[in-house]
mmCIF file of C-alpha atoms and ligand atoms in Angstrom:
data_model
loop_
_atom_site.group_PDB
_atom_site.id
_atom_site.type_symbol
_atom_site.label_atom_id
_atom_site.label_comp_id
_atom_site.label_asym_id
_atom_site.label_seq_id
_atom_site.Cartn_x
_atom_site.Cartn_y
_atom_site.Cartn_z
ATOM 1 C CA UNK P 322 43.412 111.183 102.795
ATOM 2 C CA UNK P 323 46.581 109.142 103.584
ATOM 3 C CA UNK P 324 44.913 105.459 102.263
ATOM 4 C CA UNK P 325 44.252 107.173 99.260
ATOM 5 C CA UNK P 326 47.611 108.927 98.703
ATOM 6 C CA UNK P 327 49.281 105.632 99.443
ATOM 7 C CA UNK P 328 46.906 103.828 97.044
ATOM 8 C CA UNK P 329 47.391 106.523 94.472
ATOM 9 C CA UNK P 330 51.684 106.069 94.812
ATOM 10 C CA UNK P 331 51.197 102.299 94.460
ATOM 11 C CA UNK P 332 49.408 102.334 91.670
ATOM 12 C CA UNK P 333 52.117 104.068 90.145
ATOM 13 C CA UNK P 334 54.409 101.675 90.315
ATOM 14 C CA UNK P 335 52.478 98.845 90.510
ATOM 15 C CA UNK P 336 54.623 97.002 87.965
ATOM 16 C CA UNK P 337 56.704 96.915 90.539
ATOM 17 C CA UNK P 338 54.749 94.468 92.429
ATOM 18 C CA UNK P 339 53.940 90.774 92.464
ATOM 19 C CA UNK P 340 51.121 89.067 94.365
ATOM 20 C CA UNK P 341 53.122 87.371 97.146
ATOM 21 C CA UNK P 342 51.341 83.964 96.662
ATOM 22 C CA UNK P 343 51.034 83.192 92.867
ATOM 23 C CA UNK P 344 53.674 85.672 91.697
ATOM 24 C CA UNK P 345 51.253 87.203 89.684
ATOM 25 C CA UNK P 346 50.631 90.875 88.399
ATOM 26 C CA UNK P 347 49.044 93.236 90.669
ATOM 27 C CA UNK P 348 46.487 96.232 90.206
ATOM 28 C CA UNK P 349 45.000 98.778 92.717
ATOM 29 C CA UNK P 350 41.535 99.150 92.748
ATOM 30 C CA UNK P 351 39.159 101.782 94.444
ATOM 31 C CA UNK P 352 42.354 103.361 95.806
ATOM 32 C CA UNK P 353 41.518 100.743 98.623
ATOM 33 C CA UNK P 354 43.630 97.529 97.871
ATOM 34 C CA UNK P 355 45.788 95.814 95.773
ATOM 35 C CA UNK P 356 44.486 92.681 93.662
ATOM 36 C CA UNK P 357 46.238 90.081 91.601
ATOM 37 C CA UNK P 358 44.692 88.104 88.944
ATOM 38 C CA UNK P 359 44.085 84.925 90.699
ATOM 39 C CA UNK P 360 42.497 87.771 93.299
ATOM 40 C CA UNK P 361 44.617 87.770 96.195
ATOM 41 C CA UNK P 362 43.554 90.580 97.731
ATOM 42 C CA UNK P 363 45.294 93.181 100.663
ATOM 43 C CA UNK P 364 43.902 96.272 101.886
ATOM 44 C CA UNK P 365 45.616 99.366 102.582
ATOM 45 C CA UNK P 366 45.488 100.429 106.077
ATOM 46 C CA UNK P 367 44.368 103.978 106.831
ATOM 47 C CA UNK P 368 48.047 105.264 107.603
ATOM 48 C CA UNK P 369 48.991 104.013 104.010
ATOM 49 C CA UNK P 370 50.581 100.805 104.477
ATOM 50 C CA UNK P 371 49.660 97.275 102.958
ATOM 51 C CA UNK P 372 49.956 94.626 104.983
ATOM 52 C CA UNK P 373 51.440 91.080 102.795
ATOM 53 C CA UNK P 374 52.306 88.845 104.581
ATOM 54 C CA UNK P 375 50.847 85.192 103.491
ATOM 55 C CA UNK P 376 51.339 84.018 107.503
ATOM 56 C CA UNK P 377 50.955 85.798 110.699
ATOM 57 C CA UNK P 378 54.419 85.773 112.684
ATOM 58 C CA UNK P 379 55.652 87.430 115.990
ATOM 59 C CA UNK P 380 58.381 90.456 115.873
ATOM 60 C CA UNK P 381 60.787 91.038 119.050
ATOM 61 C CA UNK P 382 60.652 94.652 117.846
ATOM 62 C CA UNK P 383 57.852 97.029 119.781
ATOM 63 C CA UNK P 384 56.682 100.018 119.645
ATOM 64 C CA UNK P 385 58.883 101.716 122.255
ATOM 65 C CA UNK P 386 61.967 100.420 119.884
ATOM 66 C CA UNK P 387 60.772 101.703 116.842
ATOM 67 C CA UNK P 388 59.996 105.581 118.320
ATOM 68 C CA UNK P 389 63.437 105.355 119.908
ATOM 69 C CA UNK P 390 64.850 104.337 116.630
ATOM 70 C CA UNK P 391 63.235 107.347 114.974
ATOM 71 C CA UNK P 392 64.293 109.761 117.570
ATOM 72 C CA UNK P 393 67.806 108.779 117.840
ATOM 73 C CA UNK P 394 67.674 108.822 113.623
ATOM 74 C CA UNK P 395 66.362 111.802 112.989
ATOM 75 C CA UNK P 396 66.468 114.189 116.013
ATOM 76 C CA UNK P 397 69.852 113.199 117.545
ATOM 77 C CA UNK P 398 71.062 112.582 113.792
ATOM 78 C CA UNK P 399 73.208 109.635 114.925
ATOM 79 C CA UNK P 400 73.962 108.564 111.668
ATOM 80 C CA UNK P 401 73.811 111.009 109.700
ATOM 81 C CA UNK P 402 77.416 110.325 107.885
ATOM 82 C CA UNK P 403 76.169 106.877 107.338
ATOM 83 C CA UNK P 404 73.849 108.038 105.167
ATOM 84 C CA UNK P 405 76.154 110.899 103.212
ATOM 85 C CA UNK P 406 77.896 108.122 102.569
ATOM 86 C CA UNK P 407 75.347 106.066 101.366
ATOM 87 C CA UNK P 408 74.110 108.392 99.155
ATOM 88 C CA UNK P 409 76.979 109.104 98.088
ATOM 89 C CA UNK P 410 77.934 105.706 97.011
ATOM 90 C CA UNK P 411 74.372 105.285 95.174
ATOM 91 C CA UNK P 412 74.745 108.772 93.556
ATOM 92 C CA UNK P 413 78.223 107.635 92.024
ATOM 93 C CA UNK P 414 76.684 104.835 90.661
ATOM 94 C CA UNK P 415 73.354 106.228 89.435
ATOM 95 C CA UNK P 416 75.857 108.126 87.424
ATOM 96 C CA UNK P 417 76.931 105.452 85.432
ATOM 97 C CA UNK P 418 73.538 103.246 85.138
ATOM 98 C CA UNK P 419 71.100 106.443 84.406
ATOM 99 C CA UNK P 420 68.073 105.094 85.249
ATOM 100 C CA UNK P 421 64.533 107.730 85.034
ATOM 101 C CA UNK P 422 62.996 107.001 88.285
ATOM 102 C CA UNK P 423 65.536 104.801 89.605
ATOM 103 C CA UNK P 424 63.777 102.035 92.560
ATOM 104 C CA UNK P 425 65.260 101.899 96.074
ATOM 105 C CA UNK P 426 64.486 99.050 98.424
ATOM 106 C CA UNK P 427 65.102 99.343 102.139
ATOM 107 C CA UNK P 428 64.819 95.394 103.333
ATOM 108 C CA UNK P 429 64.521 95.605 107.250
ATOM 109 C CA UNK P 430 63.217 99.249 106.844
ATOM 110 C CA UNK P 431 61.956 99.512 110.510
ATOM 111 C CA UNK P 432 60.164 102.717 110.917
ATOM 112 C CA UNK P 433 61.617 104.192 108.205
ATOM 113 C CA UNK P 434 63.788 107.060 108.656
ATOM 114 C CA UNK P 435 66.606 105.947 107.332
ATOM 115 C CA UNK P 436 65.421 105.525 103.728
ATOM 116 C CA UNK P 437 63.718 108.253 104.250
ATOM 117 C CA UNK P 438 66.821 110.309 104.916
ATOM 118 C CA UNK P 439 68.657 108.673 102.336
ATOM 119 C CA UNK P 440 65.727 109.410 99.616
ATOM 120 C CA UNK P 441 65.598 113.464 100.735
ATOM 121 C CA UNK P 442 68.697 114.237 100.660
ATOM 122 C CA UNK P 443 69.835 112.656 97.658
ATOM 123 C CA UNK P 444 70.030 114.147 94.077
ATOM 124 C CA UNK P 445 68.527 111.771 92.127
ATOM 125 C CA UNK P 446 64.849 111.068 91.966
ATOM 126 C CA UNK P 447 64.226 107.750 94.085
ATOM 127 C CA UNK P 448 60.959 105.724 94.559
ATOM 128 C CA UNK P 449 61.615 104.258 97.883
ATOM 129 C CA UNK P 450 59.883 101.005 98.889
ATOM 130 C CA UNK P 451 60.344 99.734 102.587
ATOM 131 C CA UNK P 452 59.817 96.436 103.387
ATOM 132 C CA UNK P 453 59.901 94.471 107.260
ATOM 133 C CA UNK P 454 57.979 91.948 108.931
ATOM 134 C CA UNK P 455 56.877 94.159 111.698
ATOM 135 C CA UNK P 456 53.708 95.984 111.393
ATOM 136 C CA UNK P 457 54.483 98.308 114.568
ATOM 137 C CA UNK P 458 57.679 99.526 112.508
ATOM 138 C CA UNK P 459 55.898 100.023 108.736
ATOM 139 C CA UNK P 460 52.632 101.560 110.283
ATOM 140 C CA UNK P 461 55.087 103.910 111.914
ATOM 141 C CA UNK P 462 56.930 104.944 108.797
ATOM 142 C CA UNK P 463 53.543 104.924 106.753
ATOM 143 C CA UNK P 464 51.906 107.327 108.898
ATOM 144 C CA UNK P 465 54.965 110.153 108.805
ATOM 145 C CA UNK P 466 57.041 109.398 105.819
ATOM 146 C CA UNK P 467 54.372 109.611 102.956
ATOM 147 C CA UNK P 468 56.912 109.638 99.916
ATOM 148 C CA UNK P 469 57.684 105.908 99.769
ATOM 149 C CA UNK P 470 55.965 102.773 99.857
ATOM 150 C CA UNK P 471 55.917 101.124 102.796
ATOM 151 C CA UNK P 472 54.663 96.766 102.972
ATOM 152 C CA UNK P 473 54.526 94.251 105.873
ATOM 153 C CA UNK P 474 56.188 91.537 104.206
ATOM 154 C CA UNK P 475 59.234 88.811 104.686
ATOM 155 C CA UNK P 476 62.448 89.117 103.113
ATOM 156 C CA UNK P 477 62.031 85.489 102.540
ATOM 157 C CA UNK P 478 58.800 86.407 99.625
ATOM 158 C CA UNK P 479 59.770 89.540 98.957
ATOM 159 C CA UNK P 480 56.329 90.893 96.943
ATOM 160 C CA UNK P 481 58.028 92.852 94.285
ATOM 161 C CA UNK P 482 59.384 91.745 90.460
ATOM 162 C CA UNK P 483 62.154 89.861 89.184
ATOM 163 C CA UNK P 484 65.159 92.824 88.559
ATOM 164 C CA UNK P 485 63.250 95.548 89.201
ATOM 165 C CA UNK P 486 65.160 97.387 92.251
ATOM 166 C CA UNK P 487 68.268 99.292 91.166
ATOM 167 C CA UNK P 488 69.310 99.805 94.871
ATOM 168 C CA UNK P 489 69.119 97.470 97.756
ATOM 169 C CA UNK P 490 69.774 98.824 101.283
ATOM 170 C CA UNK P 491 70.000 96.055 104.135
ATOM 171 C CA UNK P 492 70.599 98.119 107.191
ATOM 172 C CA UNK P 493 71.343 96.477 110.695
ATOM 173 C CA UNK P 494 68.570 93.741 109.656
ATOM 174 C CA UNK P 495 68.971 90.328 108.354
ATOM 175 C CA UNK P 496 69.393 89.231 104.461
ATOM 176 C CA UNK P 497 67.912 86.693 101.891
ATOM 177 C CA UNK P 498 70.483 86.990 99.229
ATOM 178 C CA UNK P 499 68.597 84.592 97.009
ATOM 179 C CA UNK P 500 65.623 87.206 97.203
ATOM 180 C CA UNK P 501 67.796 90.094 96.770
ATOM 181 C CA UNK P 502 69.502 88.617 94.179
ATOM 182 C CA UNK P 503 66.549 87.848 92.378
ATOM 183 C CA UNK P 504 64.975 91.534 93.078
ATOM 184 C CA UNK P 505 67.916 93.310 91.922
ATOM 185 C CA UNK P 506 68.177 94.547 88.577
ATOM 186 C CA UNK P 507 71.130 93.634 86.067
ATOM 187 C CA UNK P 508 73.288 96.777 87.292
ATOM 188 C CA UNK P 509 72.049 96.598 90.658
ATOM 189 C CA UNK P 510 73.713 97.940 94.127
ATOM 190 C CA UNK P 511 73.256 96.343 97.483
ATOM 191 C CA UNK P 512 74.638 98.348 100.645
ATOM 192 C CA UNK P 513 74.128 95.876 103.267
ATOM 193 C CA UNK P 514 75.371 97.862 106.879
ATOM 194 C CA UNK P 515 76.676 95.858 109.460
ATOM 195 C CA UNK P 516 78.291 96.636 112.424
ATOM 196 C CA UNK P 517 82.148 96.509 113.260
ATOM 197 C CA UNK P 518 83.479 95.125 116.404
ATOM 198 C CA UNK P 519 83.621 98.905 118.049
ATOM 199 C CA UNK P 520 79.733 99.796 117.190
ATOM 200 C CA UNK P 521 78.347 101.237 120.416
ATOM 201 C CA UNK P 522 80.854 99.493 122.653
ATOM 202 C CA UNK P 523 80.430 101.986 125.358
ATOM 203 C CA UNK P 524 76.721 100.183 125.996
ATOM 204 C CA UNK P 525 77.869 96.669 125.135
ATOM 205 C CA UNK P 526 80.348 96.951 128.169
ATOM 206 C CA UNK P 527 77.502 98.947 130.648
ATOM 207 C CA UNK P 528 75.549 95.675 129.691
ATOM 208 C CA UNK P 529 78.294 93.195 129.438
ATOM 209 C CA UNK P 530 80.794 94.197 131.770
ATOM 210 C CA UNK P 531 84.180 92.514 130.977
ATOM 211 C CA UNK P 532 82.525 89.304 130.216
ATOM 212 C CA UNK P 533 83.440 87.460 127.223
ATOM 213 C CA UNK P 534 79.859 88.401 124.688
ATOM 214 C CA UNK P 535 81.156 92.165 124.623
ATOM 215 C CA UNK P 536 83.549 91.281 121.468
ATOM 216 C CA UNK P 537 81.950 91.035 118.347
ATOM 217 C CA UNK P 538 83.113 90.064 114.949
ATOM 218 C CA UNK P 539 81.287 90.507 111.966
ATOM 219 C CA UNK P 540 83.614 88.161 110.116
ATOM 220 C CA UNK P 541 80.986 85.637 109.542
ATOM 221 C CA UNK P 542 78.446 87.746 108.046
ATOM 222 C CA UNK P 543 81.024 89.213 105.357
ATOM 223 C CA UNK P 544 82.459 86.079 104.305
ATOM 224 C CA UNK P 545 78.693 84.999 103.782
ATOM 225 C CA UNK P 546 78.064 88.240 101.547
ATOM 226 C CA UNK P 547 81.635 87.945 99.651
ATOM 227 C CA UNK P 548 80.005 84.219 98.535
ATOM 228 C CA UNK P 549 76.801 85.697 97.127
ATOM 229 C CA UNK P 550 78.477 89.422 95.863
ATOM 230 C CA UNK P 551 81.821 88.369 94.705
ATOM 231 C CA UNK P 552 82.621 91.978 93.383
ATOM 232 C CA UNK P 553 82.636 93.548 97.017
ATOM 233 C CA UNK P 554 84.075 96.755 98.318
ATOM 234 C CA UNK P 555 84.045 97.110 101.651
ATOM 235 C CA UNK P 556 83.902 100.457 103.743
ATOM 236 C CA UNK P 557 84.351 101.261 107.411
ATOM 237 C CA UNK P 558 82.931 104.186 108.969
ATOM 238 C CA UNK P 559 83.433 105.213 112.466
ATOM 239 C CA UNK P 560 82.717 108.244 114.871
ATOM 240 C CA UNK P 561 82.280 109.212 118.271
ATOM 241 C CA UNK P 562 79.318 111.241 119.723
ATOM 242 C CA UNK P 563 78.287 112.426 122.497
ATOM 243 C CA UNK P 564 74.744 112.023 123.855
ATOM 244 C CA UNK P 565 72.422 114.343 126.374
ATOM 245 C CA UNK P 566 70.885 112.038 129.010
ATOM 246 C CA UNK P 567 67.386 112.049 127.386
ATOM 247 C CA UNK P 568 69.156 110.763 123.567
ATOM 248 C CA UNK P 569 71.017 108.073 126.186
ATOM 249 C CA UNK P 570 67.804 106.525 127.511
ATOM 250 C CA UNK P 571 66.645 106.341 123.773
ATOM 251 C CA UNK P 572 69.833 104.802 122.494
ATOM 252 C CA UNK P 573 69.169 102.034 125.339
ATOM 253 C CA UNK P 574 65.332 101.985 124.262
ATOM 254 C CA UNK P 575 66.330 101.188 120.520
ATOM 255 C CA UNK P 576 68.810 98.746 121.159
ATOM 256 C CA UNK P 577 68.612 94.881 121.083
ATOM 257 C CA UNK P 578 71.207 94.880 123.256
ATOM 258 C CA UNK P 579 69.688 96.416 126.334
ATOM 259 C CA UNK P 580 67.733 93.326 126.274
ATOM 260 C CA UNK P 581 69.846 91.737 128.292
ATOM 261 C CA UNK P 582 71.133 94.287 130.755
ATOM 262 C CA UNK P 583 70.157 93.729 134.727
ATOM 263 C CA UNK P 584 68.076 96.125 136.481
ATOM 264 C CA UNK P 585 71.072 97.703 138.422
ATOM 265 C CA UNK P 586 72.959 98.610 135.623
ATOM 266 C CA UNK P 587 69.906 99.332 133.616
ATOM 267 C CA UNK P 588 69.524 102.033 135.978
ATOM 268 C CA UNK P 589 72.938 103.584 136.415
ATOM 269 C CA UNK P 590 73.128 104.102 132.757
ATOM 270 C CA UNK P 591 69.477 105.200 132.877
ATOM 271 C CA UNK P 592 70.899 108.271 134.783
ATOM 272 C CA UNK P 593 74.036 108.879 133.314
ATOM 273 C CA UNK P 594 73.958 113.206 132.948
ATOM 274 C CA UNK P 595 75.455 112.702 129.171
ATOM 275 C CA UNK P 596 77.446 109.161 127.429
ATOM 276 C CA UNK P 597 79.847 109.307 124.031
ATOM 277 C CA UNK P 598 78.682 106.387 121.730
ATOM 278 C CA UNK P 599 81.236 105.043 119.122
ATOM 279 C CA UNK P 600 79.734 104.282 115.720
ATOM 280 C CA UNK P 601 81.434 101.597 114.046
ATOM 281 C CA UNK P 602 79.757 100.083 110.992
ATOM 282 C CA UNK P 603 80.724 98.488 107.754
ATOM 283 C CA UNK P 604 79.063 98.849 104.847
ATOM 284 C CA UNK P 605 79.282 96.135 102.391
ATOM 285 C CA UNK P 606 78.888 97.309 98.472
ATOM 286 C CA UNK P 607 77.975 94.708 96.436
ATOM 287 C CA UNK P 608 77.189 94.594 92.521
ATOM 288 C CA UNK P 609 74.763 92.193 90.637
ATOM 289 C CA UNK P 610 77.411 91.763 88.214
HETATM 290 C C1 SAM V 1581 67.716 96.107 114.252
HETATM 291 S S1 SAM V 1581 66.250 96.374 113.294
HETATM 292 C C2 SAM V 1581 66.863 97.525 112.083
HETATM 293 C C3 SAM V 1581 65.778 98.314 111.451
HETATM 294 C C4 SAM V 1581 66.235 99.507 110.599
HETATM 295 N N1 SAM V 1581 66.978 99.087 109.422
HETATM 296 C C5 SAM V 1581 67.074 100.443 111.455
HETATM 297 O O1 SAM V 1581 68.310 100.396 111.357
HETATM 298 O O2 SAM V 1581 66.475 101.206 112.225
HETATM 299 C C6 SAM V 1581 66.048 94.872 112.361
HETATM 300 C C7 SAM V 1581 64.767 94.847 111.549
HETATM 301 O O3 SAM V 1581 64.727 93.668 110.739
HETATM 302 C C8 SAM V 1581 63.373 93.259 110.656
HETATM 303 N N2 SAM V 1581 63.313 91.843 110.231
HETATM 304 C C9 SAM V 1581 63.801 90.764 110.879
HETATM 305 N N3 SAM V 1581 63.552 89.640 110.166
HETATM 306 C C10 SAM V 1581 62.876 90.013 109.048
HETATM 307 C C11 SAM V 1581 62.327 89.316 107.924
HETATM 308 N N4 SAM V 1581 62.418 87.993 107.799
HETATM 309 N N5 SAM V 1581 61.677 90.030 106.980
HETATM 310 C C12 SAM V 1581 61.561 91.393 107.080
HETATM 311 N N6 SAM V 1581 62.087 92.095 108.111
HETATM 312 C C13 SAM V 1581 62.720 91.433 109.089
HETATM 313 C C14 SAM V 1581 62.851 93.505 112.056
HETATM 314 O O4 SAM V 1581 61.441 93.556 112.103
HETATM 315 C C15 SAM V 1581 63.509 94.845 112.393
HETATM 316 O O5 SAM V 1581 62.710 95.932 112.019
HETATM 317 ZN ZN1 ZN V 1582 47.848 86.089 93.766
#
């Protein structure tokens, strides 16, 4: 049973956990929930997730998103040298910080795939641990990806340990660098992914036009990273690739951006026979010291 499965992974690692609202040790009990001390207690749901957030909030991310997300991830393999790369970079490292069962965290997981990918294909062994405020994302990674652990939680209260995460991956989502700095553990890596000024500019000018909102600088965000990570490296990555009509319409599904397109342009793309995409991301490699 999936529940169970989940329960049984979590109670692995439970020292990896804290109780999100007196910072207290956790346990697993019946393979059902997870208990602190002062007993807090959340339940698994049945596709294996645990749900820990301490208040309810509202996510602008939806179903629709998520599945597009996945599909464009792992079918159309858009990113795929984003993640070489990343693992890559974390396998280099691992190298010189052995660690036995070294812990990944994916803040802003989404639904998933990309830790997932990240975890497969790399050579180390990796307990993965994805973490996002939106329960239609994390239900959706639960219920296919059953080799990490996946929480509803914010990256404000993150509810894991002090220094327990050798690897922090921050992909496309926002940061708390006071919780990842606290999370991470004296070696730590953080590969935060942002994206360059060129990242899927062919949509951002269907939806823009010329206007003056289709240039984008990520200047602000690195300077704000340098602060917190003084010993930064920072790499670019960037490809073209074309798309089949059918991985178009998901690209446009998955992307914050088509927000804000209007209905007649929403439509031309829509039927657009195939598209290229740029990729243009940055990925930011900071060290805890
Ligand atoms: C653009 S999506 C990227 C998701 C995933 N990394 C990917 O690339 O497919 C941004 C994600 O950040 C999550 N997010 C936003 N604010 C958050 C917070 N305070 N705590 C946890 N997750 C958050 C959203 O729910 C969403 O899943
Ligand atoms: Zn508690």
């Amino acid at each position: 049973m999936r529940k169970e499965s989940a329960a049984q992974l979590v109670n692995e690692y439970k020292e990896l956990m804290t109780c999100p609202i007196c910072n207290s040790d956790m346990d697993v009990v019946e393979l059902r929930s997870i208990v602190c001390k002062n007993n807090h207690m959340f339940d698994f749901a049945k596709q294996g997730y645990v749900n820990m957030l301490t208040r309810s909030v509202k996510s602008n991310y939806d179903k629709a998103l998520f599945a597009a997300r996945h599909e464009i991830i792992m079918k159309t393999h858009l990113y795929e040298p984003l993640h070489k790369r990343i693992m890559e970079i974390i396998g280099d490292d691992l190298e010189k910080h052995r660690k036995d069962y070294p812990a990944i965290l994916d803040a802003g997981s989404g639904e998933g795939s990309h830790l997932t990918q990240i975890i497969d294909e790399s050579n180390d062994s990796l307990i993965g641990v994805g973490v996002d405020l939106s329960k239609e994302g994390i239900r959706m990674a639960a219920s296919k990806y059953h080799q990490a652990i996946w929480l509803v939680a914010d990256l404000a209260n993150i509810p894991v340990k002090d220094s327990t995460f050798h690897v922090i991956l921050n992909i496309l989502s926002p940061a708390n660098y006071k919780e990842f700095k606290r999370v991470l553990s004296d070696f730590g890596l953080i590969l935060k992914v942002v994206p360059g000024p060129n990242y899927l500019k062919e949509l951002r000018e269907a939806v823009f036009g010329s206007s003056e909102k289709k240039t984008y600088t990520n200047a602000e965000t690195v300077s704000l990273f340098k602060e917190e990570f003084p010993m930064v490296n920072i790499e670019n990555i960037t490809y073209t690739k074309r798309l089949e009509q059918a991985e178009l319409r998901n690209l446009m599904e998955m992307s914050p951006l088509s927000w804000s397109i209007d209905d007649r342009s929403k439509e031309e793309l829509w039927n657009q026979e195939s598209f290229e995409i740029t990729i243009d991301l940055d990925i930011l490699v900071g060290k805890q010291r």
